[in-house]
């Protein structure tokens, strides 16, 4: 949190550094809060940044002027700290949904030309596989369909990797809130295990917490790690995913007993960029970089991946939340 005394200082600060939210009084030494709001909305860097205006007293006319000028919320003095805190949290949640929607629109609009031909190739290979007679031609068509689908998925991951390089997605730590992530993580585990037909190999346990990370990014991070564990392990080989509150963060851990990962890939000397089959790992590294999350690998009897995600700064009541757990019939409980 940064405090400035004048509207000019606020505009100058926003021109140099990203601002998540601005809370302003109705009267400033050099201008009114309404004037600052109008100038705030004219700047490219702050046109989407939430703006809360605090009036000296409630006045319907002033409220309408502020909302027309682009204020996200208007409060009136006397103002209690709890009211201000709730207003700020509400605007941050709205900003989170707004940015997530903006990311999806950009991602869906950008690959129209890039993914169009790739998707057509997948469909063509699938048609060949269906119509080819049993034998060498059918085997060749099946192999071509597998390669086309793999290429299509790699291209989608690379586009997502490029999207995460946009400054708009790099929200400072502690501003994107998501309470109790255990439901989202449990759904991700079950979905991927079902896709591979290996629900019985899955074990998970997630403790409740409040993470300072976008729900979209958390789901993407967990999906890449869990999918990688199932992709590189055999049928009837256990995959365990846990989430627990540790000192300084929330540790998401994925363990499997697969072939393991090369040391140079785990250390980032190889596979750090988005190329080849390492695009998923590059995507995970970029997500961790956005939120300052530590990423660690341990290679012993398989692979163990740990990601320490940031928690929200303020206290969140999670007393009514319970851990979410599941153990497959044939899985080992490594929790």
Tab-separated table of C-alpha atoms in Angstrom:
chain	number	residue	atom	x	y	z
A	1	UNK	CA	0.000	0.000	0.000
A	2	UNK	CA	1.330	3.416	-1.017
A	3	UNK	CA	-0.054	6.784	0.182
A	4	UNK	CA	0.322	10.005	-1.810
A	5	UNK	CA	-0.889	13.488	-0.912
A	6	UNK	CA	-1.889	14.928	-4.294
A	7	UNK	CA	-3.625	13.825	-7.462
A	8	UNK	CA	-0.581	14.674	-9.563
A	9	UNK	CA	1.544	12.377	-7.412
A	10	UNK	CA	-0.976	9.551	-7.904
A	11	UNK	CA	-0.908	9.988	-11.694
A	12	UNK	CA	2.893	10.111	-11.720
A	13	UNK	CA	3.144	6.971	-9.610
A	14	UNK	CA	0.701	5.103	-11.862
A	15	UNK	CA	2.727	6.096	-14.914
A	16	UNK	CA	5.832	4.368	-13.521
A	17	UNK	CA	4.450	1.380	-11.606
A	18	UNK	CA	1.340	-0.828	-11.907
A	19	UNK	CA	-1.517	0.114	-9.561
A	20	UNK	CA	-4.056	-2.479	-8.493
A	21	UNK	CA	-6.612	-0.125	-6.940
A	22	UNK	CA	-6.912	3.574	-6.070
A	23	UNK	CA	-8.886	4.903	-3.109
A	24	UNK	CA	-9.300	8.697	-3.151
A	25	UNK	CA	-11.023	11.387	-1.076
A	26	UNK	CA	-13.352	13.926	-2.628
A	27	UNK	CA	-10.956	16.853	-2.023
A	28	UNK	CA	-7.203	16.890	-2.663
A	29	UNK	CA	-4.695	19.766	-2.265
A	30	UNK	CA	-4.307	20.260	-6.039
A	31	UNK	CA	-7.598	18.969	-7.480
A	32	UNK	CA	-10.890	17.327	-6.624
A	33	UNK	CA	-11.342	13.588	-6.516
A	34	UNK	CA	-13.735	13.830	-9.475
A	35	UNK	CA	-11.076	15.577	-11.567
A	36	UNK	CA	-8.528	12.917	-10.674
A	37	UNK	CA	-11.059	10.234	-11.618
A	38	UNK	CA	-11.586	11.744	-15.076
A	39	UNK	CA	-7.826	11.964	-15.693
A	40	UNK	CA	-7.397	8.447	-14.285
A	41	UNK	CA	-9.786	7.027	-16.868
A	42	UNK	CA	-8.016	8.828	-19.714
A	43	UNK	CA	-4.703	7.024	-19.115
A	44	UNK	CA	-4.099	3.742	-20.939
A	45	UNK	CA	-2.403	2.112	-17.928
A	46	UNK	CA	-5.205	2.939	-15.493
A	47	UNK	CA	-8.303	2.802	-17.660
A	48	UNK	CA	-9.267	-0.581	-16.143
A	49	UNK	CA	-7.860	0.002	-12.636
A	50	UNK	CA	-10.575	0.100	-9.922
A	51	UNK	CA	-11.235	3.549	-8.455
A	52	UNK	CA	-13.044	4.118	-5.125
A	53	UNK	CA	-14.139	7.677	-4.352
A	54	UNK	CA	-14.853	8.739	-0.755
A	55	UNK	CA	-17.290	11.646	-0.367
A	56	UNK	CA	-17.522	13.935	2.666
A	57	UNK	CA	-21.224	13.222	2.961
A	58	UNK	CA	-23.732	11.246	0.984
A	59	UNK	CA	-25.179	13.201	-1.920
A	60	UNK	CA	-27.103	11.557	-4.728
A	61	UNK	CA	-25.979	14.170	-7.262
A	62	UNK	CA	-22.288	13.730	-6.431
A	63	UNK	CA	-22.707	9.949	-6.479
A	64	UNK	CA	-24.186	10.046	-9.983
A	65	UNK	CA	-21.408	12.351	-11.208
A	66	UNK	CA	-18.780	9.947	-9.885
A	67	UNK	CA	-20.411	6.879	-11.406
A	68	UNK	CA	-20.814	8.605	-14.788
A	69	UNK	CA	-17.134	9.601	-14.678
A	70	UNK	CA	-16.149	5.945	-14.196
A	71	UNK	CA	-15.927	5.309	-10.449
A	72	UNK	CA	-16.188	1.640	-9.470
A	73	UNK	CA	-17.572	2.422	-6.014
A	74	UNK	CA	-18.545	5.499	-3.990
A	75	UNK	CA	-18.389	5.637	-0.191
A	76	UNK	CA	-19.393	8.355	2.255
A	77	UNK	CA	-17.798	9.544	5.486
A	78	UNK	CA	-17.839	8.723	8.346
A	79	UNK	CA	-16.299	5.517	7.076
A	80	UNK	CA	-15.356	2.556	9.234
A	81	UNK	CA	-12.278	0.401	8.477
A	82	UNK	CA	-14.376	-2.750	8.025
A	83	UNK	CA	-16.609	-1.043	5.437
A	84	UNK	CA	-13.562	0.163	3.523
A	85	UNK	CA	-11.960	-3.281	3.676
A	86	UNK	CA	-15.079	-4.964	2.303
A	87	UNK	CA	-15.330	-2.397	-0.504
A	88	UNK	CA	-11.694	-2.970	-1.493
A	89	UNK	CA	-12.069	-6.775	-1.423
A	90	UNK	CA	-15.200	-6.549	-3.581
A	91	UNK	CA	-13.433	-4.448	-6.195
A	92	UNK	CA	-10.429	-6.794	-6.235
A	93	UNK	CA	-12.711	-9.778	-6.841
A	94	UNK	CA	-14.453	-7.921	-9.665
A	95	UNK	CA	-11.083	-7.010	-11.149
A	96	UNK	CA	-10.023	-10.652	-10.958
A	97	UNK	CA	-13.070	-11.792	-12.918
A	98	UNK	CA	-12.664	-8.912	-15.370
A	99	UNK	CA	-9.029	-9.750	-16.092
A	100	UNK	CA	-9.751	-13.481	-16.349
A	101	UNK	CA	-12.473	-12.748	-18.889
A	102	UNK	CA	-10.129	-10.429	-20.758
A	103	UNK	CA	-7.488	-13.170	-20.895
A	104	UNK	CA	-10.004	-15.696	-22.226
A	105	UNK	CA	-11.207	-13.254	-24.906
A	106	UNK	CA	-7.638	-12.587	-26.032
A	107	UNK	CA	-6.749	-16.265	-26.009
A	108	UNK	CA	-9.861	-17.233	-27.938
A	109	UNK	CA	-9.412	-14.431	-30.465
A	110	UNK	CA	-5.688	-14.810	-31.087
A	111	UNK	CA	-5.502	-18.463	-32.189
A	112	UNK	CA	-8.307	-18.287	-34.761
A	113	UNK	CA	-5.765	-18.325	-37.578
A	114	UNK	CA	-3.136	-20.349	-35.735
A	115	UNK	CA	-5.344	-23.098	-34.343
A	116	UNK	CA	-7.744	-23.215	-37.279
A	117	UNK	CA	-5.457	-25.182	-39.584
A	118	UNK	CA	-4.251	-27.346	-36.708
A	119	UNK	CA	-7.800	-28.259	-35.752
A	120	UNK	CA	-8.655	-29.045	-39.367
A	121	UNK	CA	-5.643	-31.364	-39.528
A	122	UNK	CA	-6.837	-33.201	-36.416
A	123	UNK	CA	-10.289	-33.651	-37.942
A	124	UNK	CA	-8.893	-34.877	-41.257
A	125	UNK	CA	-6.653	-37.445	-39.558
A	126	UNK	CA	-9.567	-38.610	-37.434
A	127	UNK	CA	-11.714	-39.112	-40.539
A	128	UNK	CA	-8.915	-41.082	-42.193
A	129	UNK	CA	-8.612	-43.277	-39.135
A	130	UNK	CA	-12.334	-44.051	-39.184
A	131	UNK	CA	-12.533	-44.803	-42.905
A	132	UNK	CA	-9.224	-46.625	-43.420
A	133	UNK	CA	-9.362	-50.366	-43.803
A	134	UNK	CA	-7.762	-52.484	-41.068
A	135	UNK	CA	-4.077	-52.960	-41.647
A	136	UNK	CA	-1.116	-50.704	-42.379
A	137	UNK	CA	-3.246	-47.830	-43.705
A	138	UNK	CA	-5.354	-47.785	-40.547
A	139	UNK	CA	-2.252	-47.894	-38.338
A	140	UNK	CA	-0.682	-45.031	-40.277
A	141	UNK	CA	-3.866	-42.959	-40.009
A	142	UNK	CA	-4.047	-43.657	-36.275
A	143	UNK	CA	-0.427	-42.550	-35.815
A	144	UNK	CA	-1.046	-39.387	-37.860
A	145	UNK	CA	-4.102	-38.575	-35.735
A	146	UNK	CA	-2.052	-38.990	-32.556
A	147	UNK	CA	0.668	-36.652	-33.840
A	148	UNK	CA	-1.855	-34.052	-35.033
A	149	UNK	CA	-3.650	-34.033	-31.699
A	150	UNK	CA	-0.341	-33.724	-29.839
A	151	UNK	CA	0.682	-30.825	-32.077
A	152	UNK	CA	-2.649	-29.097	-31.501
A	153	UNK	CA	-2.377	-29.423	-27.725
A	154	UNK	CA	1.217	-28.161	-27.747
A	155	UNK	CA	0.187	-25.129	-29.774
A	156	UNK	CA	-2.594	-24.301	-27.313
A	157	UNK	CA	-0.166	-24.519	-24.408
A	158	UNK	CA	2.345	-22.310	-26.187
A	159	UNK	CA	-0.346	-19.665	-26.787
A	160	UNK	CA	-1.248	-19.736	-23.107
A	161	UNK	CA	2.458	-19.415	-22.282
A	162	UNK	CA	2.673	-16.303	-24.454
A	163	UNK	CA	-0.472	-14.843	-22.863
A	164	UNK	CA	1.093	-15.084	-19.409
A	165	UNK	CA	3.879	-12.770	-20.582
A	166	UNK	CA	1.389	-9.883	-20.833
A	167	UNK	CA	1.910	-7.298	-18.053
A	168	UNK	CA	-1.849	-7.232	-17.428
A	169	UNK	CA	-1.778	-10.749	-16.015
A	170	UNK	CA	1.075	-10.010	-13.602
A	171	UNK	CA	-1.060	-8.842	-10.680
A	172	UNK	CA	0.977	-8.059	-7.531
A	173	UNK	CA	0.978	-10.668	-4.817
A	174	UNK	CA	-1.946	-10.587	-2.411
A	175	UNK	CA	-4.509	-8.962	-4.694
A	176	UNK	CA	-6.199	-11.994	-6.239
A	177	UNK	CA	-8.111	-13.840	-3.570
A	178	UNK	CA	-9.551	-17.337	-3.612
A	179	UNK	CA	-10.788	-18.891	-0.391
A	180	UNK	CA	-10.837	-22.675	0.089
A	181	UNK	CA	-9.134	-23.992	-3.060
A	182	UNK	CA	-9.732	-27.640	-2.164
A	183	UNK	CA	-12.837	-27.974	-4.320
A	184	UNK	CA	-11.131	-26.631	-7.442
A	185	UNK	CA	-8.090	-28.866	-6.937
A	186	UNK	CA	-10.222	-31.936	-6.246
A	187	UNK	CA	-12.201	-31.384	-9.452
A	188	UNK	CA	-8.964	-30.979	-11.440
A	189	UNK	CA	-7.579	-34.247	-10.033
A	190	UNK	CA	-10.761	-36.210	-10.705
A	191	UNK	CA	-11.177	-34.805	-14.227
A	192	UNK	CA	-7.653	-35.696	-15.331
A	193	UNK	CA	-7.680	-39.126	-13.668
A	194	UNK	CA	-10.986	-39.915	-15.410
A	195	UNK	CA	-9.545	-38.785	-18.743
A	196	UNK	CA	-6.772	-41.360	-18.376
A	197	UNK	CA	-9.139	-44.014	-16.966
A	198	UNK	CA	-7.160	-44.159	-13.715
A	199	UNK	CA	-9.418	-42.899	-10.943
A	200	UNK	CA	-8.409	-45.909	-8.845
A	201	UNK	CA	-4.759	-44.779	-9.012
A	202	UNK	CA	-5.533	-41.350	-7.572
A	203	UNK	CA	-5.136	-40.132	-4.001
A	204	UNK	CA	-5.585	-36.530	-2.919
A	205	UNK	CA	-6.021	-34.465	0.218
A	206	UNK	CA	-6.380	-30.666	0.283
A	207	UNK	CA	-6.549	-28.452	3.344
A	208	UNK	CA	-8.622	-25.244	3.279
A	209	UNK	CA	-6.775	-21.972	2.743
A	210	UNK	CA	-7.065	-18.548	1.130
A	211	UNK	CA	-4.594	-18.215	-1.728
A	212	UNK	CA	-3.407	-14.990	-3.319
A	213	UNK	CA	-3.667	-16.344	-6.850
A	214	UNK	CA	-6.211	-16.220	-9.641
A	215	UNK	CA	-8.556	-19.182	-9.842
A	216	UNK	CA	-7.781	-19.427	-13.568
A	217	UNK	CA	-4.041	-19.580	-12.930
A	218	UNK	CA	-4.394	-22.027	-10.032
A	219	UNK	CA	-6.456	-24.383	-12.173
A	220	UNK	CA	-3.961	-24.101	-15.036
A	221	UNK	CA	-0.995	-24.751	-12.739
A	222	UNK	CA	-2.601	-27.770	-11.067
A	223	UNK	CA	-3.817	-29.192	-14.383
A	224	UNK	CA	-0.339	-29.109	-15.924
A	225	UNK	CA	1.299	-30.799	-12.923
A	226	UNK	CA	-1.379	-33.483	-12.480
A	227	UNK	CA	-1.635	-34.221	-16.196
A	228	UNK	CA	2.141	-34.610	-16.392
A	229	UNK	CA	2.074	-37.123	-13.513
A	230	UNK	CA	-0.560	-39.302	-15.199
A	231	UNK	CA	0.999	-38.923	-18.626
A	232	UNK	CA	4.362	-40.311	-17.554
A	233	UNK	CA	3.233	-43.140	-15.270
A	234	UNK	CA	1.840	-46.553	-16.048
A	235	UNK	CA	-1.628	-47.895	-15.338
A	236	UNK	CA	-2.026	-49.064	-11.695
A	237	UNK	CA	0.798	-46.737	-10.638
A	238	UNK	CA	-0.207	-44.364	-7.798
A	239	UNK	CA	-0.435	-40.593	-8.211
A	240	UNK	CA	-0.818	-38.539	-5.040
A	241	UNK	CA	-1.726	-34.843	-4.916
A	242	UNK	CA	-1.775	-32.899	-1.646
A	243	UNK	CA	-2.267	-29.317	-0.562
A	244	UNK	CA	-1.347	-28.126	2.918
A	245	UNK	CA	-0.621	-24.873	4.714
A	246	UNK	CA	3.072	-24.612	5.570
A	247	UNK	CA	5.159	-21.816	7.008
A	248	UNK	CA	4.936	-18.927	4.588
A	249	UNK	CA	2.509	-20.385	2.061
A	250	UNK	CA	0.363	-23.209	0.731
A	251	UNK	CA	2.287	-26.214	-0.583
A	252	UNK	CA	0.821	-28.006	-3.581
A	253	UNK	CA	2.587	-31.320	-4.039
A	254	UNK	CA	2.261	-33.931	-6.805
A	255	UNK	CA	3.967	-37.322	-6.421
A	256	UNK	CA	4.173	-40.266	-8.768
A	257	UNK	CA	6.309	-43.347	-9.352
A	258	UNK	CA	6.996	-42.828	-13.010
A	259	UNK	CA	10.230	-42.653	-14.976
A	260	UNK	CA	11.213	-39.405	-13.251
A	261	UNK	CA	12.484	-36.178	-14.754
A	262	UNK	CA	15.922	-35.334	-16.075
A	263	UNK	CA	18.048	-33.261	-13.710
A	264	UNK	CA	18.839	-30.613	-16.327
A	265	UNK	CA	15.125	-30.205	-17.042
A	266	UNK	CA	14.235	-29.901	-13.339
A	267	UNK	CA	16.977	-27.349	-12.738
A	268	UNK	CA	15.813	-25.237	-15.661
A	269	UNK	CA	18.990	-25.552	-17.722
A	270	UNK	CA	16.933	-27.416	-20.298
A	271	UNK	CA	13.229	-27.016	-20.881
A	272	UNK	CA	13.054	-23.549	-19.351
A	273	UNK	CA	11.701	-22.106	-22.584
A	274	UNK	CA	8.460	-23.054	-24.267
A	275	UNK	CA	9.623	-25.510	-26.907
A	276	UNK	CA	9.006	-29.118	-27.754
A	277	UNK	CA	7.472	-31.331	-25.100
A	278	UNK	CA	8.675	-29.035	-22.288
A	279	UNK	CA	6.055	-26.367	-22.963
A	280	UNK	CA	3.986	-27.571	-19.989
A	281	UNK	CA	6.964	-27.178	-17.655
A	282	UNK	CA	7.689	-23.740	-19.105
A	283	UNK	CA	4.066	-22.809	-18.452
A	284	UNK	CA	4.389	-23.906	-14.813
A	285	UNK	CA	7.606	-21.918	-14.393
A	286	UNK	CA	6.026	-18.783	-15.794
A	287	UNK	CA	2.987	-19.123	-13.504
A	288	UNK	CA	5.263	-19.559	-10.500
A	289	UNK	CA	7.229	-16.500	-11.571
A	290	UNK	CA	4.082	-14.365	-11.715
A	291	UNK	CA	3.259	-15.032	-8.086
A	292	UNK	CA	6.727	-15.568	-6.632
A	293	UNK	CA	5.980	-19.230	-5.928
A	294	UNK	CA	8.888	-21.578	-5.253
A	295	UNK	CA	9.087	-24.635	-7.541
A	296	UNK	CA	11.088	-27.685	-6.430
A	297	UNK	CA	11.680	-31.176	-7.818
A	298	UNK	CA	12.798	-34.331	-6.016
A	299	UNK	CA	13.709	-37.417	-8.013
A	300	UNK	CA	13.594	-40.507	-5.821
A	301	UNK	CA	11.450	-43.523	-6.687
A	302	UNK	CA	9.655	-41.328	-9.198
A	303	UNK	CA	9.043	-37.602	-9.204
A	304	UNK	CA	7.914	-35.251	-6.461
A	305	UNK	CA	6.973	-31.682	-7.437
A	306	UNK	CA	6.357	-28.983	-4.830
A	307	UNK	CA	4.951	-25.508	-5.429
A	308	UNK	CA	4.682	-23.057	-2.502
A	309	UNK	CA	1.844	-20.673	-3.345
A	310	UNK	CA	1.298	-17.350	-1.522
A	311	UNK	CA	-1.468	-16.868	1.025
A	312	UNK	CA	-3.552	-13.738	1.421
A	313	UNK	CA	-2.242	-11.208	3.913
A	314	UNK	CA	-5.435	-10.580	5.855
A	315	UNK	CA	-7.022	-13.170	8.097
A	316	UNK	CA	-9.762	-15.280	6.515
A	317	UNK	CA	-12.173	-17.332	8.609
A	318	UNK	CA	-11.880	-20.946	7.445
A	319	UNK	CA	-13.193	-22.571	10.605
A	320	UNK	CA	-16.182	-24.068	8.779
A	321	UNK	CA	-14.065	-25.489	5.962
A	322	UNK	CA	-12.912	-29.096	6.088
A	323	UNK	CA	-10.154	-30.880	4.149
A	324	UNK	CA	-11.172	-32.654	0.966
A	325	UNK	CA	-9.747	-36.138	0.524
A	326	UNK	CA	-10.065	-39.223	-1.691
A	327	UNK	CA	-8.138	-42.464	-2.033
A	328	UNK	CA	-8.491	-44.756	-5.018
A	329	UNK	CA	-9.079	-48.471	-4.568
A	330	UNK	CA	-5.673	-49.446	-5.915
A	331	UNK	CA	-3.695	-46.331	-4.931
A	332	UNK	CA	-1.124	-46.010	-2.189
A	333	UNK	CA	-1.856	-43.409	0.455
A	334	UNK	CA	1.198	-41.160	0.377
A	335	UNK	CA	-0.518	-38.204	2.086
